[in-house]
Amino acid sequence: MCGSEDGYVLTLDAGTTSVRAIVWDHEGNPRGSGQYGVTQFYPYPGWMEQDPEEIWHLQWRAAEDAISSAGIEKGRLVGIGITNQRETSVLWDARTGRPVYSAIVWQDRRTSSYTDMLKENPGELRERTGLIPDPYFSAPKVRWVLDNVPRARDLALLGDLRFGTIDSWLLWKLTGGRVHCTDHTNASRTMLFNVNRLQWDHDLLEVFGIPGSILPEVRPSSFTYGYTDESVTGVSIPVTGMIGDQQASLFGHTALSPGQVKNTYGTGSFVLVNTGNRPVVSRELVTTVAYSLEDHRAIYALEGSIFVSGAIVEWLIDGLGLFKGVGELVSQAEVVADNGGVYTVPAMAGLGAPYWDPHARGLIIGLTRGTTRAHIARSALESIAYQTEDVLRALSSSIRSRPSELRVDGGASGNDFLMQLQADISSVEVVRPGILETTSRGAAFIAGIAAGIWHLDELPRLYRVERRFQPRMDRSKREDLYRGWKEAVRRSMGWSGYGRP
Ligand SMILES: Nc1ncnc2c1ncn2[C@@H]1O[C@H](COP(=O)(O)OP(=O)(O)O)[C@@H](O)[C@H]1O
Ligand SMILES: O=P(O)(O)OC[C@H](O)CO
């Protein structure tokens, strides 16, 4: 341990479904927390928006709750670490600090026709940004606002428009509109950032018709970005880290060596492998910055982004009303010995890695008169494991080695049934840590390094395993099941538009 044993780090984790805040002590243990749900808006099929002001207000309210439940004075906070749902884009008026449009969420598909055109020549885009043309990333969303919200273009011409992912938006609010920055990990999700040079790509800005003046400055993930405004937060606290949530989770798993892999099971699932200090390019996965520290080169990761995983469970419960809650859904899934030939493909937001089809739509297939709720519950949980397996296969061929261990976190990773299923379907050891808030913990480590609480080298010693799930399904069964999945996926692809006027 270096530095003060008296200091605490506050993390702000602005996720898709909720904003959370946690106070961490110098041992990396949570001491207090707060959490609020974020309102989701679906104005048209395939669109998904949030209110940036709500995100900010609830995020700081969660922080106040975390600080009071930890029973500490704000003055004992030595740093704030921000971690966030990535790609989700906000544009605001620098003079008033008011957004000019809602936050367009990463799952939003409104720009799919536009990104289809980019698919005609994906090679150069991939070389520069590490990304695959898809509405997922920020650039098409920003362009959409510039094209459809007249005030945005006017403000841009006056030099008063600002763009940011949620990290930048929260930093702007925390600092009373004084600091407009992002970090390398968030920048690498915009499709405007050259991941080799670690700088904004002016050619791409031109391609997308986005003025460079609206962009934040890019800094290392672990870095003193500035100080919060006393009038906003009560006392002035340094903001010492910003990192995208999936990269934060990789860091929180202390997956610091090349080849180490994690999967976070939340709204979506995100599998990342550390590839060290070289960006590895893949046709099916995206290249992303994993983290960067001051005075170090950036560390990279290869990522498989799965758009809907835990959210399928939510949809069966809240959307269809088929189960009273997660507990009932899971116990139903356990009642049946197998899926009864039923497969669910949760392509509600299209399919991400490794298929990248924004036109895919969800399906439940294989229904017979003998199908029960239990089969549907089981097929939904199985879909989470199959999607992860899709990515593990793509990842193994890109890094030319099959991972033997998968570190897990996120809301759905607490589900023992699902974790065993994952170990079986992927023939991999699934490793679950004691602290499942791995994303926030990673953000705490990132912020704590800049604040002088921790050294990078000592972090692996703070990682505690709670449980390991060993694979126990035989190979032919695993392959039969997976074959059915691939066929179901094939049938879900290219579906959008059918049956709609
Ligand atoms: N026991 C469980 N089994 C399967 N899915 C679950 C379980 N518990 C929570 N989930 C799913 O996990 C997601 C919430 O995880 P969380 O990590 O909080 O998400 P996010 O960070 O994306 O907001 C929800 O989509 C929920 O349906
Ligand atoms: O909010 P989460 O945890 O589902 O993460 C969302 C991802 O960052 C989207 O890329």
XYZ file of C-alpha atoms in Angstrom, residues 90-92 100 114 138-147 149-164 180 190 192 200-217:
52
model
C -24.750 13.664 -25.199
C -24.485 17.047 -26.927
C -24.904 20.179 -24.888
C -29.650 19.979 -26.908
C -26.305 5.120 -42.464
C -20.948 7.332 -31.002
C -20.071 8.951 -34.349
C -23.304 8.046 -36.199
C -25.338 9.204 -33.189
C -23.562 12.578 -33.105
C -24.052 13.001 -36.822
C -27.748 12.202 -36.421
C -28.161 14.995 -33.831
C -26.267 17.470 -36.011
C -28.509 16.583 -38.958
C -31.593 19.132 -34.313
C -31.182 22.558 -36.004
C -30.010 24.236 -32.763
C -27.105 21.771 -32.555
C -25.653 22.858 -35.925
C -26.159 26.547 -34.990
C -24.344 26.100 -31.696
C -21.559 24.178 -33.433
C -21.065 27.109 -35.842
C -20.800 29.473 -32.874
C -18.277 27.133 -31.183
C -20.658 26.550 -28.261
C -21.602 22.921 -28.791
C -19.963 20.185 -26.694
C -20.057 16.435 -27.236
C -19.315 13.805 -24.652
C -14.325 19.022 -20.968
C -16.561 6.870 -30.540
C -13.603 9.155 -34.260
C -8.804 12.182 -32.685
C -8.776 11.295 -36.369
C -9.355 14.414 -38.479
C -10.099 12.445 -41.656
C -12.886 10.603 -39.876
C -14.277 13.835 -38.459
C -14.591 14.981 -42.045
C -16.203 11.729 -43.180
C -18.829 12.018 -40.436
C -19.241 15.798 -40.862
C -18.459 16.413 -37.198
C -16.615 19.615 -36.197
C -13.504 18.944 -34.087
C -14.401 21.908 -31.841
C -17.126 19.893 -30.101
C -14.786 17.097 -28.935
C -13.385 16.683 -25.429
C -9.646 16.557 -24.764
